[in-house]
Each structure stands twice: as structure tokens, then as C-alpha cells.
Amino acid sequence: MLLTPELRAALRAQYRSDVGGKRPLVKLFNPLSAATWLASELAEDGNALFGLADLGFGCPELGWFSLSEIEALRLPFGLRIERDLHFSTNVSLSDWAGWARKAGSILWAEALLRRASDTACDLTDRFPPPE
């Protein structure tokens, strides 16, 4: 199960919220490739997720994607798409999108954000802010 009932409830609450700066609550990934999804909202249908999708081609995009399609993916060696159980962030989805586009992937953006928090530095000291 990719989404627990608690995650579903939190994603739906953000979907209903008018508050800006929503943050991703879930990170899904392909353990055999760079494909990664960050989801911040779950529509009332229980299937449509809104977030940042990166299929590993260097162009992460904001948009809607299907939970059922992601769950249905079958990978070699009996693997499936997984949820990062340790993912949490205080960075908004729009900031993630900016950094991922600048870095070329969610994974590289994650590395930059982690390095910045580990060294307690501001990324804008070394990189211009995302557009």
C-alpha cells in the first residue's frame, strides 16, 4: 500500500485547503531508476495526485498523476514503486519544483536541499533562487 489512511487524509486536507505554499507529503520512487514523484494533494476521487513528477528525463513537471497507474507498475525482479518512509520536508511544492527544474531532477534538488540543511547554509548563497 503506497498511501496509508493517515496520508490519504492529509493529502485530501491539503487538496481542500486554500492556503498557498502547500508542501509535498509523500515521495514515491522507482527503486531501479530516477523516476520520482512528490505529492502534495489527493483529489476527492482518491486517485488523482497533484505534485511534482520526474520520470528521469531532466524535466520535472508539476501536474496531476494517477495513483492507480503508479500502483499498477510492475518492475523487473518483482519490484514495484515504493514510498520513501522517511521523507518529510518543510519546503513548499513550488520551491521543490523550482529547485528540481534548476538541478534537472528531484533527486539532485533533494541532495542540494539536504546539503544546505546539513551545513546550515542558505542555498541562495551559492545558487540563484529558482525562477
Short mmCIF file of N, CA and C in Angstrom, two decimals:
data_model
loop_
_atom_site.label_atom_id
_atom_site.label_comp_id
_atom_site.label_asym_id
_atom_site.label_seq_id
_atom_site.Cartn_x
_atom_site.Cartn_y
_atom_site.Cartn_z
N MET A 1 0.85 -1.17 0.00
CA MET A 1 0.00 0.00 0.00
C MET A 1 0.90 1.24 0.00
N LEU A 2 0.75 2.07 -1.03
CA LEU A 2 1.59 3.26 -1.12
C LEU A 2 1.14 4.36 -0.17
N LEU A 3 -0.17 4.49 0.05
CA LEU A 3 -0.68 5.55 0.92
C LEU A 3 -1.44 4.96 2.09
N THR A 4 -1.01 5.31 3.28
CA THR A 4 -1.74 4.91 4.48
C THR A 4 -3.01 5.76 4.59
N PRO A 5 -3.98 5.32 5.38
CA PRO A 5 -5.18 6.15 5.59
C PRO A 5 -4.84 7.55 6.12
N GLU A 6 -3.82 7.65 6.97
CA GLU A 6 -3.42 8.95 7.51
C GLU A 6 -2.86 9.85 6.41
N LEU A 7 -2.04 9.30 5.53
CA LEU A 7 -1.51 10.08 4.42
C LEU A 7 -2.62 10.51 3.47
N ARG A 8 -3.54 9.61 3.18
CA ARG A 8 -4.68 9.96 2.32
C ARG A 8 -5.45 11.15 2.91
N ALA A 9 -5.69 11.09 4.21
CA ALA A 9 -6.44 12.17 4.88
C ALA A 9 -5.66 13.49 4.80
N ALA A 10 -4.36 13.44 5.04
CA ALA A 10 -3.54 14.67 5.00
C ALA A 10 -3.48 15.24 3.58
N LEU A 11 -3.35 14.38 2.59
CA LEU A 11 -3.30 14.83 1.19
C LEU A 11 -4.65 15.43 0.78
N ARG A 12 -5.75 14.82 1.22
CA ARG A 12 -7.08 15.36 0.90
C ARG A 12 -7.30 16.70 1.59
N ALA A 13 -6.80 16.83 2.82
CA ALA A 13 -6.95 18.10 3.54
C ALA A 13 -6.22 19.21 2.80
N GLN A 14 -5.04 18.93 2.28
CA GLN A 14 -4.33 19.96 1.51
C GLN A 14 -5.05 20.27 0.21
N TYR A 15 -5.69 19.27 -0.39
CA TYR A 15 -6.47 19.48 -1.61
C TYR A 15 -7.60 20.47 -1.36
N ARG A 16 -8.24 20.33 -0.21
CA ARG A 16 -9.38 21.20 0.12
C ARG A 16 -8.96 22.58 0.60
N SER A 17 -7.70 22.73 0.98
CA SER A 17 -7.21 23.96 1.58
C SER A 17 -6.93 25.03 0.54
N ASP A 18 -7.21 26.28 0.92
CA ASP A 18 -6.91 27.43 0.07
C ASP A 18 -5.54 28.01 0.37
N VAL A 19 -4.88 27.49 1.36
CA VAL A 19 -3.60 28.02 1.80
C VAL A 19 -2.54 27.80 0.72
N GLY A 20 -1.76 28.83 0.44
CA GLY A 20 -0.66 28.70 -0.52
C GLY A 20 0.54 28.04 0.14
N GLY A 21 1.53 27.70 -0.65
CA GLY A 21 2.75 27.11 -0.12
C GLY A 21 2.57 25.70 0.39
N LYS A 22 1.68 24.94 -0.25
CA LYS A 22 1.48 23.56 0.17
C LYS A 22 2.79 22.79 -0.01
N ARG A 23 3.04 21.88 0.90
CA ARG A 23 4.29 21.12 0.82
C ARG A 23 4.01 19.68 0.45
N PRO A 24 4.96 19.03 -0.19
CA PRO A 24 4.77 17.61 -0.51
C PRO A 24 4.74 16.79 0.78
N LEU A 25 3.84 15.84 0.82
CA LEU A 25 3.70 14.97 1.99
C LEU A 25 4.19 13.56 1.70
N VAL A 26 4.31 13.22 0.42
CA VAL A 26 4.66 11.86 0.02
C VAL A 26 5.71 11.90 -1.09
N LYS A 27 6.68 11.01 -0.96
CA LYS A 27 7.67 10.81 -2.03
C LYS A 27 7.56 9.35 -2.48
N LEU A 28 7.25 9.17 -3.75
CA LEU A 28 7.21 7.84 -4.37
C LEU A 28 8.40 7.74 -5.30
N PHE A 29 8.95 6.53 -5.45
CA PHE A 29 10.11 6.38 -6.32
C PHE A 29 10.21 4.98 -6.91
N ASN A 30 10.88 4.93 -8.05
CA ASN A 30 11.20 3.67 -8.70
C ASN A 30 12.57 3.24 -8.18
N PRO A 31 12.66 2.09 -7.51
CA PRO A 31 13.95 1.69 -6.96
C PRO A 31 15.00 1.31 -8.01
N LEU A 32 14.60 1.22 -9.27
CA LEU A 32 15.54 0.85 -10.34
C LEU A 32 15.87 1.99 -11.28
N SER A 33 15.31 3.18 -11.03
CA SER A 33 15.58 4.31 -11.92
C SER A 33 15.44 5.62 -11.15
N ALA A 34 15.54 6.71 -11.86
CA ALA A 34 15.45 8.02 -11.23
C ALA A 34 14.02 8.53 -11.14
N ALA A 35 13.04 7.78 -11.60
CA ALA A 35 11.65 8.23 -11.56
C ALA A 35 11.22 8.49 -10.12
N THR A 36 10.71 9.70 -9.88
CA THR A 36 10.34 10.13 -8.53
C THR A 36 9.11 11.04 -8.63
N TRP A 37 8.22 10.90 -7.66
CA TRP A 37 7.03 11.74 -7.59
C TRP A 37 6.93 12.31 -6.18
N LEU A 38 6.66 13.60 -6.09
CA LEU A 38 6.36 14.25 -4.81
C LEU A 38 4.90 14.69 -4.87
N ALA A 39 4.09 14.22 -3.94
CA ALA A 39 2.66 14.53 -3.97
C ALA A 39 2.28 15.42 -2.80
N SER A 40 1.49 16.44 -3.10
CA SER A 40 1.02 17.36 -2.07
C SER A 40 -0.49 17.29 -1.86
N GLU A 41 -1.21 16.74 -2.82
CA GLU A 41 -2.68 16.74 -2.74
C GLU A 41 -3.24 15.45 -3.34
N LEU A 42 -4.38 15.03 -2.82
CA LEU A 42 -5.13 13.90 -3.35
C LEU A 42 -6.56 14.37 -3.58
N ALA A 43 -7.01 14.28 -4.82
CA ALA A 43 -8.37 14.72 -5.18
C ALA A 43 -9.40 13.83 -4.49
N GLU A 44 -10.62 14.31 -4.47
CA GLU A 44 -11.71 13.58 -3.83
C GLU A 44 -11.94 12.19 -4.42
N ASP A 45 -11.53 11.98 -5.68
CA ASP A 45 -11.72 10.66 -6.29
C ASP A 45 -10.81 9.60 -5.68
N GLY A 46 -9.85 10.03 -4.84
CA GLY A 46 -8.94 9.08 -4.20
C GLY A 46 -7.86 8.53 -5.11
N ASN A 47 -7.76 9.05 -6.33
CA ASN A 47 -6.80 8.53 -7.29
C ASN A 47 -5.87 9.62 -7.86
N ALA A 48 -6.39 10.78 -8.13
CA ALA A 48 -5.60 11.84 -8.76
C ALA A 48 -4.74 12.55 -7.72
N LEU A 49 -3.44 12.45 -7.88
CA LEU A 49 -2.49 13.13 -7.01
C LEU A 49 -1.95 14.35 -7.73
N PHE A 50 -1.77 15.45 -7.00
CA PHE A 50 -1.12 16.62 -7.57
C PHE A 50 0.25 16.74 -6.93
N GLY A 51 1.23 17.04 -7.79
CA GLY A 51 2.57 17.20 -7.27
C GLY A 51 3.58 17.39 -8.37
N LEU A 52 4.80 17.02 -8.04
CA LEU A 52 5.93 17.15 -8.95
C LEU A 52 6.32 15.76 -9.43
N ALA A 53 6.32 15.57 -10.74
CA ALA A 53 6.66 14.28 -11.33
C ALA A 53 7.97 14.40 -12.10
N ASP A 54 8.85 13.46 -11.88
CA ASP A 54 10.15 13.44 -12.55
C ASP A 54 10.40 12.01 -13.01
N LEU A 55 10.28 11.79 -14.31
CA LEU A 55 10.48 10.45 -14.85
C LEU A 55 11.93 10.17 -15.20
N GLY A 56 12.82 11.10 -14.86
CA GLY A 56 14.25 10.87 -15.07
C GLY A 56 14.78 11.36 -16.39
N PHE A 57 14.03 12.23 -17.07
CA PHE A 57 14.47 12.74 -18.38
C PHE A 57 14.99 14.17 -18.31
N GLY A 58 15.17 14.70 -17.09
CA GLY A 58 15.71 16.04 -16.93
C GLY A 58 14.70 17.17 -16.98
N CYS A 59 13.41 16.84 -16.90
CA CYS A 59 12.40 17.91 -16.96
C CYS A 59 11.25 17.63 -15.98
N PRO A 60 11.49 17.81 -14.68
CA PRO A 60 10.42 17.62 -13.69
C PRO A 60 9.26 18.58 -13.97
N GLU A 61 8.03 18.08 -13.79
CA GLU A 61 6.85 18.88 -14.10
C GLU A 61 5.83 18.81 -12.97
N LEU A 62 5.19 19.96 -12.72
CA LEU A 62 4.05 20.00 -11.82
C LEU A 62 2.82 19.52 -12.57
N GLY A 63 1.97 18.77 -11.90
CA GLY A 63 0.74 18.34 -12.54
C GLY A 63 0.06 17.22 -11.78
N TRP A 64 -0.95 16.67 -12.41
CA TRP A 64 -1.74 15.58 -11.85
C TRP A 64 -1.22 14.25 -12.37
N PHE A 65 -1.19 13.24 -11.50
CA PHE A 65 -0.82 11.89 -11.92
C PHE A 65 -1.69 10.89 -11.17
N SER A 66 -1.78 9.70 -11.74
CA SER A 66 -2.72 8.69 -11.26
C SER A 66 -2.05 7.73 -10.27
N LEU A 67 -2.59 7.69 -9.07
CA LEU A 67 -2.10 6.75 -8.06
C LEU A 67 -2.28 5.32 -8.53
N SER A 68 -3.42 5.00 -9.12
CA SER A 68 -3.68 3.62 -9.56
C SER A 68 -2.70 3.19 -10.65
N GLU A 69 -2.33 4.10 -11.53
CA GLU A 69 -1.35 3.75 -12.57
C GLU A 69 0.03 3.50 -11.95
N ILE A 70 0.40 4.31 -10.98
CA ILE A 70 1.69 4.12 -10.31
C ILE A 70 1.68 2.80 -9.54
N GLU A 71 0.58 2.52 -8.84
CA GLU A 71 0.48 1.26 -8.09
C GLU A 71 0.50 0.04 -9.01
N ALA A 72 0.01 0.20 -10.24
CA ALA A 72 -0.07 -0.92 -11.18
C ALA A 72 1.27 -1.25 -11.85
N LEU A 73 2.24 -0.36 -11.74
CA LEU A 73 3.53 -0.59 -12.40
C LEU A 73 4.23 -1.82 -11.81
N ARG A 74 4.69 -2.68 -12.70
CA ARG A 74 5.44 -3.87 -12.30
C ARG A 74 6.84 -3.73 -12.87
N LEU A 75 7.81 -3.84 -12.01
CA LEU A 75 9.21 -3.66 -12.39
C LEU A 75 9.92 -5.01 -12.42
N PRO A 76 11.10 -5.05 -13.02
CA PRO A 76 11.86 -6.30 -13.00
C PRO A 76 12.14 -6.77 -11.57
N PHE A 77 12.40 -8.06 -11.45
CA PHE A 77 12.77 -8.68 -10.17
C PHE A 77 11.65 -8.62 -9.14
N GLY A 78 10.42 -8.44 -9.60
CA GLY A 78 9.27 -8.41 -8.71
C GLY A 78 9.13 -7.12 -7.91
N LEU A 79 9.88 -6.12 -8.28
CA LEU A 79 9.81 -4.85 -7.56
C LEU A 79 8.64 -4.01 -8.03
N ARG A 80 8.28 -3.03 -7.21
CA ARG A 80 7.20 -2.09 -7.52
C ARG A 80 7.63 -0.70 -7.09
N ILE A 81 6.84 0.29 -7.43
CA ILE A 81 7.09 1.65 -6.96
C ILE A 81 6.97 1.64 -5.44
N GLU A 82 7.85 2.40 -4.79
CA GLU A 82 7.88 2.42 -3.33
C GLU A 82 7.63 3.83 -2.80
N ARG A 83 7.26 3.89 -1.53
CA ARG A 83 7.13 5.16 -0.83
C ARG A 83 8.32 5.33 0.09
N ASP A 84 8.94 6.50 0.07
CA ASP A 84 10.04 6.80 0.96
C ASP A 84 9.45 7.02 2.36
N LEU A 85 9.68 6.07 3.24
CA LEU A 85 9.08 6.10 4.57
C LEU A 85 9.66 7.20 5.45
N HIS A 86 10.82 7.72 5.07
CA HIS A 86 11.49 8.73 5.89
C HIS A 86 11.38 10.14 5.31
N PHE A 87 10.62 10.30 4.24
CA PHE A 87 10.51 11.61 3.59
C PHE A 87 9.69 12.58 4.44
N SER A 88 10.23 13.74 4.65
CA SER A 88 9.49 14.86 5.22
C SER A 88 10.20 16.13 4.77
N THR A 89 9.45 17.19 4.64
CA THR A 89 10.04 18.44 4.16
C THR A 89 9.24 19.62 4.68
N ASN A 90 9.92 20.71 4.86
CA ASN A 90 9.26 21.99 5.16
C ASN A 90 9.29 22.90 3.95
N VAL A 91 9.82 22.40 2.83
CA VAL A 91 9.95 23.17 1.59
C VAL A 91 8.64 23.04 0.82
N SER A 92 8.14 24.15 0.32
CA SER A 92 6.88 24.12 -0.44
C SER A 92 7.07 23.38 -1.77
N LEU A 93 5.96 22.90 -2.30
CA LEU A 93 6.00 22.20 -3.58
C LEU A 93 6.52 23.11 -4.69
N SER A 94 6.11 24.38 -4.67
CA SER A 94 6.58 25.29 -5.72
C SER A 94 8.09 25.51 -5.62
N ASP A 95 8.64 25.56 -4.41
CA ASP A 95 10.09 25.68 -4.26
C ASP A 95 10.79 24.40 -4.71
N TRP A 96 10.21 23.24 -4.37
CA TRP A 96 10.76 21.97 -4.86
C TRP A 96 10.81 21.98 -6.39
N ALA A 97 9.72 22.43 -7.01
CA ALA A 97 9.65 22.46 -8.47
C ALA A 97 10.74 23.36 -9.04
N GLY A 98 10.93 24.54 -8.44
CA GLY A 98 11.97 25.45 -8.91
C GLY A 98 13.36 24.84 -8.80
N TRP A 99 13.65 24.25 -7.66
CA TRP A 99 14.98 23.65 -7.48
C TRP A 99 15.16 22.41 -8.36
N ALA A 100 14.12 21.61 -8.52
CA ALA A 100 14.23 20.41 -9.35
C ALA A 100 14.45 20.79 -10.82
N ARG A 101 13.76 21.81 -11.28
CA ARG A 101 13.96 22.25 -12.66
C ARG A 101 15.37 22.78 -12.85
N LYS A 102 15.85 23.54 -11.87
CA LYS A 102 17.19 24.11 -11.95
C LYS A 102 18.25 23.00 -11.91
N ALA A 103 18.05 22.02 -11.02
CA ALA A 103 19.01 20.92 -10.86
C ALA A 103 18.85 19.84 -11.93
N GLY A 104 17.68 19.78 -12.57
CA GLY A 104 17.43 18.77 -13.59
C GLY A 104 16.73 17.53 -13.08
N SER A 105 16.51 17.43 -11.77
CA SER A 105 15.79 16.29 -11.23
C SER A 105 15.40 16.54 -9.78
N ILE A 106 14.42 15.79 -9.33
CA ILE A 106 14.03 15.85 -7.93
C ILE A 106 15.17 15.34 -7.06
N LEU A 107 15.84 14.28 -7.50
CA LEU A 107 16.91 13.69 -6.70
C LEU A 107 18.06 14.67 -6.48
N TRP A 108 18.45 15.41 -7.53
CA TRP A 108 19.52 16.39 -7.37
C TRP A 108 19.06 17.55 -6.49
N ALA A 109 17.82 17.97 -6.64
CA ALA A 109 17.28 19.04 -5.79
C ALA A 109 17.28 18.58 -4.33
N GLU A 110 16.91 17.34 -4.11
CA GLU A 110 16.90 16.80 -2.75
C GLU A 110 18.31 16.82 -2.15
N ALA A 111 19.29 16.45 -2.95
CA ALA A 111 20.68 16.48 -2.48
C ALA A 111 21.10 17.90 -2.12
N LEU A 112 20.75 18.87 -2.95
CA LEU A 112 21.09 20.27 -2.67
C LEU A 112 20.40 20.76 -1.40
N LEU A 113 19.13 20.45 -1.26
CA LEU A 113 18.39 20.88 -0.08
C LEU A 113 18.94 20.21 1.19
N ARG A 114 19.29 18.94 1.10
CA ARG A 114 19.85 18.23 2.26
C ARG A 114 21.20 18.82 2.64
N ARG A 115 22.04 19.07 1.63
CA ARG A 115 23.36 19.65 1.90
C ARG A 115 23.21 21.01 2.58
N ALA A 116 22.27 21.80 2.11
CA ALA A 116 22.06 23.12 2.69
C ALA A 116 21.62 23.01 4.14
N SER A 117 20.72 22.07 4.43
CA SER A 117 20.26 21.95 5.82
C SER A 117 21.33 21.32 6.70
N ASP A 118 22.14 20.39 6.16
CA ASP A 118 23.21 19.77 6.94
C ASP A 118 24.29 20.78 7.32
N THR A 119 24.58 21.70 6.43
CA THR A 119 25.63 22.68 6.69
C THR A 119 25.07 23.99 7.22
N ALA A 120 23.75 24.02 7.44
CA ALA A 120 23.09 25.22 7.96
C ALA A 120 23.42 26.45 7.12
N CYS A 121 23.49 26.26 5.81
CA CYS A 121 23.74 27.40 4.93
C CYS A 121 22.50 27.67 4.10
N ASP A 122 22.48 28.81 3.51
CA ASP A 122 21.38 29.21 2.65
C ASP A 122 21.77 28.91 1.21
N LEU A 123 20.95 28.14 0.52
CA LEU A 123 21.26 27.80 -0.87
C LEU A 123 21.45 29.03 -1.74
N THR A 124 20.76 30.10 -1.40
CA THR A 124 20.87 31.29 -2.24
C THR A 124 22.25 31.92 -2.15
N ASP A 125 23.05 31.52 -1.14
CA ASP A 125 24.44 32.00 -1.07
C ASP A 125 25.25 31.45 -2.24
N ARG A 126 24.93 30.22 -2.66
CA ARG A 126 25.72 29.57 -3.70
C ARG A 126 25.01 29.47 -5.05
N PHE A 127 23.69 29.49 -5.02
CA PHE A 127 22.91 29.34 -6.25
C PHE A 127 21.86 30.44 -6.29
N PRO A 128 21.59 30.98 -7.45
CA PRO A 128 20.48 31.94 -7.54
C PRO A 128 19.17 31.23 -7.24
N PRO A 129 18.19 31.94 -6.67
CA PRO A 129 16.91 31.28 -6.36
C PRO A 129 16.23 30.79 -7.64
N PRO A 130 15.41 29.73 -7.51
CA PRO A 130 14.71 29.22 -8.68
C PRO A 130 13.73 30.24 -9.20
N GLU A 131 13.46 30.14 -10.50
CA GLU A 131 12.52 31.06 -11.15
C GLU A 131 11.11 30.60 -10.99
#
